[in-house]
PDB file of C-alpha atoms in Angstrom:
ATOM      1  CA  ASP A   1      47.479 296.191  65.769  1.00 95.00           C
ATOM      2  CA  ILE A   2      45.299 293.334  67.016  1.00 97.00           C
ATOM      3  CA  GLN A   3      46.204 292.393  70.575  1.00 97.00           C
ATOM      4  CA  MET A   4      46.139 288.708  71.520  1.00 98.00           C
ATOM      5  CA  THR A   5      45.725 287.820  75.192  1.00 97.00           C
ATOM      6  CA  GLN A   6      46.319 284.299  76.446  1.00 98.00           C
ATOM      7  CA  SER A   7      45.341 282.758  79.750  1.00 96.00           C
ATOM      8  CA  PRO A   8      46.648 281.352  81.912  1.00 97.00           C
ATOM      9  CA  SER A   9      50.299 282.354  81.682  1.00 96.00           C
ATOM     10  CA  THR A  10      51.363 279.117  83.334  1.00 97.00           C
ATOM     11  CA  LEU A  11      49.483 275.879  83.722  1.00 97.00           C
ATOM     12  CA  SER A  12      50.459 272.865  85.798  1.00 97.00           C
ATOM     13  CA  ALA A  13      48.588 269.599  85.308  1.00 97.00           C
ATOM     14  CA  SER A  14      49.001 265.858  85.704  1.00 97.00           C
ATOM     15  CA  VAL A  15      49.716 263.333  82.977  1.00 97.00           C
ATOM     16  CA  GLY A  16      46.406 262.267  81.488  1.00 97.00           C
ATOM     17  CA  ASP A  17      44.597 265.498  82.358  1.00 97.00           C
ATOM     18  CA  ARG A  18      42.628 267.564  79.888  1.00 98.00           C
ATOM     19  CA  VAL A  19      43.964 271.122  79.711  1.00 98.00           C
ATOM     20  CA  THR A  20      42.564 274.200  78.021  1.00 98.00           C
ATOM     21  CA  ILE A  21      44.317 277.392  76.987  1.00 98.00           C
ATOM     22  CA  THR A  22      42.295 280.458  76.059  1.00 98.00           C
ATOM     23  CA  CYS A  23      43.232 283.178  73.589  1.00 98.00           C
ATOM     24  CA  ARG A  24      41.261 286.397  73.141  1.00 98.00           C
ATOM     25  CA  ALA A  25      41.622 288.843  70.285  1.00 98.00           C
ATOM     26  CA  SER A  26      41.088 292.584  70.697  1.00 98.00           C
ATOM     27  CA  GLN A  27      38.771 292.528  67.657  1.00 98.00           C
ATOM     28  CA  SER A  28      37.090 289.882  65.573  1.00 98.00           C
ATOM     29  CA  ILE A  29      39.466 287.755  63.520  1.00 97.00           C
ATOM     30  CA  SER A  30      36.909 285.226  62.239  1.00 97.00           C
ATOM     31  CA  THR A  31      38.836 281.931  62.307  1.00 96.00           C
ATOM     32  CA  TRP A  32      42.186 283.376  61.249  1.00 97.00           C
ATOM     33  CA  LEU A  33      44.064 281.884  64.162  1.00 97.00           C
ATOM     34  CA  ALA A  34      46.889 279.409  64.559  1.00 97.00           C
ATOM     35  CA  TRP A  35      48.406 277.702  67.583  1.00 98.00           C
ATOM     36  CA  TYR A  36      52.123 276.981  67.965  1.00 97.00           C
ATOM     37  CA  GLN A  37      54.065 274.831  70.391  1.00 97.00           C
ATOM     38  CA  GLN A  38      57.601 275.815  71.360  1.00 96.00           C
ATOM     39  CA  LYS A  39      59.961 273.625  73.358  1.00 95.00           C
ATOM     40  CA  PRO A  40      63.069 275.162  74.979  1.00 89.00           C
ATOM     41  CA  GLY A  41      65.827 275.812  72.462  1.00 88.00           C
ATOM     42  CA  ASN A  42      63.591 275.020  69.499  1.00 92.00           C
ATOM     43  CA  ALA A  43      61.599 277.002  66.996  1.00 92.00           C
ATOM     44  CA  PRO A  44      57.810 277.188  67.247  1.00 94.00           C
ATOM     45  CA  LYS A  45      55.925 274.346  65.583  1.00 96.00           C
ATOM     46  CA  VAL A  46      52.447 274.798  64.149  1.00 96.00           C
ATOM     47  CA  LEU A  47      49.757 272.615  65.713  1.00 97.00           C
ATOM     48  CA  ILE A  48      46.463 274.133  64.558  1.00 97.00           C
ATOM     49  CA  TYR A  49      45.562 276.520  61.726  1.00 96.00           C
ATOM     50  CA  ARG A  50      42.283 278.224  60.775  1.00 96.00           C
ATOM     51  CA  ALA A  51      41.324 277.898  64.454  1.00 97.00           C
ATOM     52  CA  SER A  52      40.446 274.202  64.324  1.00 97.00           C
ATOM     53  CA  SER A  53      42.387 272.426  61.546  1.00 96.00           C
ATOM     54  CA  LEU A  54      44.994 270.002  62.822  1.00 97.00           C
ATOM     55  CA  GLU A  55      48.350 270.220  61.066  1.00 95.00           C
ATOM     56  CA  SER A  56      49.501 266.961  59.507  1.00 94.00           C
ATOM     57  CA  GLY A  57      51.446 264.777  61.923  1.00 95.00           C
ATOM     58  CA  VAL A  58      50.194 266.499  65.064  1.00 97.00           C
ATOM     59  CA  PRO A  59      48.686 264.094  67.625  1.00 97.00           C
ATOM     60  CA  SER A  60      44.900 264.055  67.731  1.00 97.00           C
ATOM     61  CA  ARG A  61      44.915 264.895  71.447  1.00 97.00           C
ATOM     62  CA  PHE A  62      45.408 268.511  70.326  1.00 98.00           C
ATOM     63  CA  SER A  63      42.310 270.381  69.210  1.00 98.00           C
ATOM     64  CA  GLY A  64      41.327 273.972  68.595  1.00 98.00           C
ATOM     65  CA  SER A  65      38.023 275.784  68.565  1.00 98.00           C
ATOM     66  CA  GLY A  66      36.524 279.234  68.487  1.00 98.00           C
ATOM     67  CA  SER A  67      35.784 282.118  66.189  1.00 98.00           C
ATOM     68  CA  GLY A  68      35.491 285.868  66.369  1.00 97.00           C
ATOM     69  CA  THR A  69      37.406 286.947  69.457  1.00 98.00           C
ATOM     70  CA  GLU A  70      37.615 283.857  71.663  1.00 98.00           C
ATOM     71  CA  PHE A  71      39.561 280.705  70.978  1.00 98.00           C
ATOM     72  CA  THR A  72      40.723 277.644  72.866  1.00 98.00           C
ATOM     73  CA  LEU A  73      43.450 275.063  72.502  1.00 98.00           C
ATOM     74  CA  THR A  74      42.692 271.802  74.272  1.00 98.00           C
ATOM     75  CA  ILE A  75      45.123 269.026  75.045  1.00 98.00           C
ATOM     76  CA  SER A  76      43.245 265.922  76.068  1.00 95.00           C
ATOM     77  CA  ASN A  77      45.277 263.260  77.866  1.00 94.00           C
ATOM     78  CA  LEU A  78      48.308 265.465  78.633  1.00 97.00           C
ATOM     79  CA  GLN A  79      51.635 263.727  77.975  1.00 97.00           C
ATOM     80  CA  PRO A  80      55.160 264.513  79.268  1.00 97.00           C
ATOM     81  CA  ASP A  81      56.161 265.384  75.697  1.00 96.00           C
ATOM     82  CA  ASP A  82      53.610 268.226  75.758  1.00 97.00           C
ATOM     83  CA  VAL A  83      55.701 270.282  78.202  1.00 97.00           C
ATOM     84  CA  ALA A  84      56.237 273.468  76.213  1.00 97.00           C
ATOM     85  CA  THR A  85      55.068 277.021  75.743  1.00 96.00           C
ATOM     86  CA  TYR A  86      52.015 277.495  73.526  1.00 97.00           C
ATOM     87  CA  TYR A  87      51.284 280.620  71.482  1.00 97.00           C
ATOM     88  CA  CYS A  88      48.246 281.780  69.600  1.00 98.00           C
ATOM     89  CA  HIS A  89      48.773 283.784  66.429  1.00 97.00           C
ATOM     90  CA  GLN A  90      46.288 285.943  64.539  1.00 97.00           C
ATOM     91  CA  CYS A  91      46.560 286.130  60.763  1.00 96.00           C
ATOM     92  CA  SER A  92      43.486 288.224  60.053  1.00 95.00           C
ATOM     93  CA  ASN A  93      45.138 291.648  59.804  1.00 95.00           C
ATOM     94  CA  TYR A  94      48.710 292.738  59.242  1.00 94.00           C
ATOM     95  CA  PRO A  95      50.886 292.973  61.176  1.00 96.00           C
ATOM     96  CA  TRP A  96      50.498 289.381  62.344  1.00 96.00           C
ATOM     97  CA  THR A  97      50.592 289.273  66.152  1.00 97.00           C
ATOM     98  CA  PHE A  98      51.016 286.605  68.798  1.00 97.00           C
ATOM     99  CA  GLY A  99      49.794 285.948  72.296  1.00 97.00           C
ATOM    100  CA  GLN A 100      52.306 286.200  75.114  1.00 96.00           C
ATOM    101  CA  GLY A 101      52.427 282.439  75.594  1.00 96.00           C
ATOM    102  CA  THR A 102      51.185 279.807  78.046  1.00 97.00           C
ATOM    103  CA  LYS A 103      53.758 277.589  79.710  1.00 96.00           C
ATOM    104  CA  VAL A 104      52.491 274.055  80.317  1.00 98.00           C
ATOM    105  CA  GLU A 105      54.165 272.000  83.040  1.00 97.00           C
ATOM    106  CA  ILE A 106      53.611 268.550  84.492  1.00 96.00           C
ATOM    107  CA  LYS A 107      52.747 268.299  88.197  1.00 95.00           C
TER     108      LYS A 107
ATOM    109  CA  GLN B   1      62.444 267.872  54.201  1.00 91.00           C
ATOM    110  CA  VAL B   2      62.855 271.625  53.763  1.00 94.00           C
ATOM    111  CA  GLN B   3      65.129 273.228  56.343  1.00 96.00           C
ATOM    112  CA  LEU B   4      65.844 276.861  57.121  1.00 97.00           C
ATOM    113  CA  GLN B   5      69.058 278.102  58.755  1.00 97.00           C
ATOM    114  CA  GLU B   6      69.796 281.611  59.970  1.00 97.00           C
ATOM    115  CA  SER B   7      73.316 283.031  59.900  1.00 96.00           C
ATOM    116  CA  GLY B   8      75.026 286.310  60.638  1.00 96.00           C
ATOM    117  CA  PRO B   9      76.823 288.291  63.344  1.00 97.00           C
ATOM    118  CA  ARG B  10      75.764 287.530  66.906  1.00 97.00           C
ATOM    119  CA  LEU B  11      76.870 290.925  68.243  1.00 98.00           C
ATOM    120  CA  VAL B  12      75.974 294.291  66.725  1.00 98.00           C
ATOM    121  CA  LYS B  13      76.865 297.719  68.056  1.00 98.00           C
ATOM    122  CA  PRO B  14      74.142 300.291  68.765  1.00 97.00           C
ATOM    123  CA  SER B  15      73.251 302.483  65.771  1.00 97.00           C
ATOM    124  CA  GLN B  16      74.694 299.948  63.333  1.00 98.00           C
ATOM    125  CA  THR B  17      72.826 297.645  60.937  1.00 98.00           C
ATOM    126  CA  LEU B  18      71.880 294.094  61.837  1.00 98.00           C
ATOM    127  CA  SER B  19      72.231 291.769  58.839  1.00 98.00           C
ATOM    128  CA  LEU B  20      71.068 288.157  58.770  1.00 98.00           C
ATOM    129  CA  THR B  21      70.724 285.564  56.028  1.00 96.00           C
ATOM    130  CA  CYS B  22      68.346 282.610  55.869  1.00 97.00           C
ATOM    131  CA  THR B  23      69.447 279.629  53.778  1.00 95.00           C
ATOM    132  CA  VAL B  24      66.741 277.306  52.473  1.00 95.00           C
ATOM    133  CA  SER B  25      67.809 273.682  52.024  1.00 94.00           C
ATOM    134  CA  ASN B  26      66.000 270.883  50.161  1.00 92.00           C
ATOM    135  CA  GLY B  27      63.581 273.313  48.585  1.00 89.00           C
ATOM    136  CA  SER B  28      63.404 276.317  46.307  1.00 88.00           C
ATOM    137  CA  ILE B  29      62.797 279.877  47.358  1.00 91.00           C
ATOM    138  CA  ASN B  30      61.667 280.553  43.803  1.00 89.00           C
ATOM    139  CA  SER B  31      58.142 279.302  44.441  1.00 85.00           C
ATOM    140  CA  GLY B  32      54.868 281.152  44.443  1.00 90.00           C
ATOM    141  CA  ASP B  33      53.598 278.881  47.196  1.00 94.00           C
ATOM    142  CA  TYR B  34      55.315 280.640  50.090  1.00 95.00           C
ATOM    143  CA  TYR B  35      56.088 283.921  51.779  1.00 96.00           C
ATOM    144  CA  TRP B  36      59.588 283.981  53.246  1.00 97.00           C
ATOM    145  CA  THR B  37      59.333 285.556  56.648  1.00 98.00           C
ATOM    146  CA  TRP B  38      61.359 286.953  59.539  1.00 98.00           C
ATOM    147  CA  ILE B  39      60.124 286.820  63.128  1.00 98.00           C
ATOM    148  CA  ARG B  40      61.954 287.732  66.289  1.00 97.00           C
ATOM    149  CA  GLN B  41      61.516 286.709  69.879  1.00 95.00           C
ATOM    150  CA  ASN B  42      62.635 288.310  73.097  1.00 89.00           C
ATOM    151  CA  PRO B  43      61.548 287.851  76.703  1.00 79.00           C
ATOM    152  CA  GLY B  44      60.061 291.336  76.892  1.00 77.00           C
ATOM    153  CA  LYS B  45      57.929 291.494  73.735  1.00 78.00           C
ATOM    154  CA  GLY B  46      57.453 287.806  72.976  1.00 88.00           C
ATOM    155  CA  LEU B  47      57.092 286.859  69.319  1.00 95.00           C
ATOM    156  CA  GLU B  48      57.128 289.776  66.879  1.00 96.00           C
ATOM    157  CA  TRP B  49      56.465 289.402  63.153  1.00 97.00           C
ATOM    158  CA  ILE B  50      58.958 291.494  61.177  1.00 98.00           C
ATOM    159  CA  GLY B  51      57.848 290.972  57.585  1.00 97.00           C
ATOM    160  CA  TYR B  52      58.078 288.820  54.495  1.00 97.00           C
ATOM    161  CA  ILE B  53      59.350 288.663  50.942  1.00 97.00           C
ATOM    162  CA  TYR B  54      57.690 286.859  48.055  1.00 96.00           C
ATOM    163  CA  TYR B  55      59.655 285.137  45.297  1.00 93.00           C
ATOM    164  CA  SER B  56      58.763 288.054  42.992  1.00 93.00           C
ATOM    165  CA  GLY B  57      60.568 290.436  45.339  1.00 93.00           C
ATOM    166  CA  SER B  58      57.475 292.064  46.789  1.00 96.00           C
ATOM    167  CA  THR B  59      57.661 292.713  50.523  1.00 97.00           C
ATOM    168  CA  TYR B  60      55.474 293.589  53.461  1.00 96.00           C
ATOM    169  CA  TYR B  61      56.799 294.893  56.765  1.00 97.00           C
ATOM    170  CA  ASN B  62      55.551 295.448  60.282  1.00 97.00           C
ATOM    171  CA  PRO B  63      54.732 299.174  60.438  1.00 96.00           C
ATOM    172  CA  SER B  64      56.503 299.426  63.792  1.00 95.00           C
ATOM    173  CA  LEU B  65      59.789 298.542  62.053  1.00 95.00           C
ATOM    174  CA  LYS B  66      59.100 299.681  58.508  1.00 92.00           C
ATOM    175  CA  SER B  67      61.407 302.688  58.548  1.00 94.00           C
ATOM    176  CA  ARG B  68      64.390 300.515  59.568  1.00 97.00           C
ATOM    177  CA  VAL B  69      63.827 297.127  57.947  1.00 98.00           C
ATOM    178  CA  ALA B  70      64.567 295.669  54.542  1.00 98.00           C
ATOM    179  CA  ILE B  71      64.090 292.056  53.454  1.00 98.00           C
ATOM    180  CA  SER B  72      65.676 290.989  50.192  1.00 96.00           C
ATOM    181  CA  LEU B  73      66.276 287.921  48.099  1.00 94.00           C
ATOM    182  CA  GLY B  74      69.846 286.703  48.429  1.00 84.00           C
ATOM    183  CA  THR B  75      72.524 286.695  45.785  1.00 70.00           C
ATOM    184  CA  SER B  76      72.491 282.927  46.181  1.00 72.00           C
ATOM    185  CA  LYS B  77      69.380 281.347  44.728  1.00 75.00           C
ATOM    186  CA  ASN B  78      68.071 279.868  47.966  1.00 92.00           C
ATOM    187  CA  GLN B  79      68.705 282.650  50.420  1.00 95.00           C
ATOM    188  CA  PHE B  80      66.880 285.683  51.678  1.00 96.00           C
ATOM    189  CA  SER B  81      68.146 288.359  54.001  1.00 96.00           C
ATOM    190  CA  LEU B  82      67.118 290.760  56.750  1.00 98.00           C
ATOM    191  CA  ASN B  83      68.655 294.181  57.314  1.00 98.00           C
ATOM    192  CA  LEU B  84      67.605 296.205  60.356  1.00 98.00           C
ATOM    193  CA  SER B  85      69.230 299.603  60.648  1.00 98.00           C
ATOM    194  CA  SER B  86      69.901 301.936  63.588  1.00 97.00           C
ATOM    195  CA  VAL B  87      69.646 299.148  66.121  1.00 98.00           C
ATOM    196  CA  THR B  88      69.298 299.651  69.866  1.00 97.00           C
ATOM    197  CA  ALA B  89      69.296 297.298  72.831  1.00 95.00           C
ATOM    198  CA  ALA B  90      65.572 296.787  72.211  1.00 94.00           C
ATOM    199  CA  ASP B  91      66.479 294.893  69.035  1.00 96.00           C
ATOM    200  CA  THR B  92      68.295 292.211  71.025  1.00 97.00           C
ATOM    201  CA  ALA B  93      66.375 289.014  70.292  1.00 97.00           C
ATOM    202  CA  VAL B  94      66.378 285.557  68.783  1.00 97.00           C
ATOM    203  CA  TYR B  95      65.734 286.027  65.063  1.00 98.00           C
ATOM    204  CA  HIS B  96      63.908 283.250  63.196  1.00 98.00           C
ATOM    205  CA  CYS B  97      63.276 282.859  59.503  1.00 98.00           C
ATOM    206  CA  ALA B  98      60.210 280.904  58.477  1.00 97.00           C
ATOM    207  CA  ARG B  99      58.064 280.122  55.489  1.00 96.00           C
ATOM    208  CA  GLU B 100      54.363 280.925  55.395  1.00 96.00           C
ATOM    209  CA  LEU B 101      52.026 279.105  53.055  1.00 95.00           C
ATOM    210  CA  VAL B 102      50.266 281.370  50.593  1.00 93.00           C
ATOM    211  CA  ARG B 103      47.253 279.035  50.378  1.00 90.00           C
ATOM    212  CA  ILE B 104      46.777 278.887  54.160  1.00 88.00           C
ATOM    213  CA  THR B 105      47.122 282.447  55.386  1.00 87.00           C
ATOM    214  CA  GLY B 106      49.281 282.797  58.456  1.00 86.00           C
ATOM    215  CA  MET B 107      50.427 279.217  58.663  1.00 91.00           C
ATOM    216  CA  MET B 108      54.181 279.132  59.127  1.00 95.00           C
ATOM    217  CA  ASP B 109      54.982 275.483  58.681  1.00 94.00           C
ATOM    218  CA  VAL B 110      58.789 275.512  58.631  1.00 96.00           C
ATOM    219  CA  TRP B 111      61.013 277.598  60.891  1.00 96.00           C
ATOM    220  CA  GLY B 112      64.714 277.985  61.403  1.00 96.00           C
ATOM    221  CA  LYS B 113      65.981 277.291  64.920  1.00 95.00           C
ATOM    222  CA  GLY B 114      66.828 280.945  65.327  1.00 96.00           C
ATOM    223  CA  THR B 115      69.955 282.945  65.954  1.00 97.00           C
ATOM    224  CA  THR B 116      70.526 285.145  68.988  1.00 96.00           C
ATOM    225  CA  VAL B 117      71.586 288.687  68.184  1.00 97.00           C
ATOM    226  CA  THR B 118      72.773 290.977  70.952  1.00 97.00           C
ATOM    227  CA  VAL B 119      72.997 294.733  70.495  1.00 97.00           C
ATOM    228  CA  SER B 120      75.739 296.067  72.723  1.00 97.00           C
ATOM    229  CA  SER B 121      78.811 298.250  72.559  1.00 95.00           C
TER     230      SER B 121
END
């Protein structure tokens, strides 16, 4: 299975900050990567697919980049509504696998 | 707006079979545009993809669960089900159903809120 490693595990930043979450794959996955946001008590919600494509309706302050084994999710201008746990997800090889999550908090 | 809702027993005894149903509202499961998927989530292992079923009935499972899992189309037109046999405490998790777009590999655009299943005697 392809292992997905996210960093950091927890991130604390101020409203308006730019924050970056990194996801590394144990082998190349091209751009077969998605990012999900999960708020407590809710299901994950897709933000980004194919590494950098923004899902319809997702605010433009979210962006994704990367290819191969290293990927980033950036939130520019962090908002209180962005408090959540973020997961990367590889869809290059079955079984699909996920990162362990990054919890984003507001200082 | 398509919605997915999981249902089934919240408590299952060890060695028994966990059975859940996902009901699809405001949409049809009989579409070649989607894979109908089960994913589970627990604090220890995070998110784990279980497998999917296509409207034709074809399935694909996570090899780590393959010997114990079966996903099937429901007797009702807009339902699909998960059976996981010989459960242990390690199968305690929140179980989500979701749909994955065929045309955008890996993108699961609609999820159910999830149902917590506890394996305990």
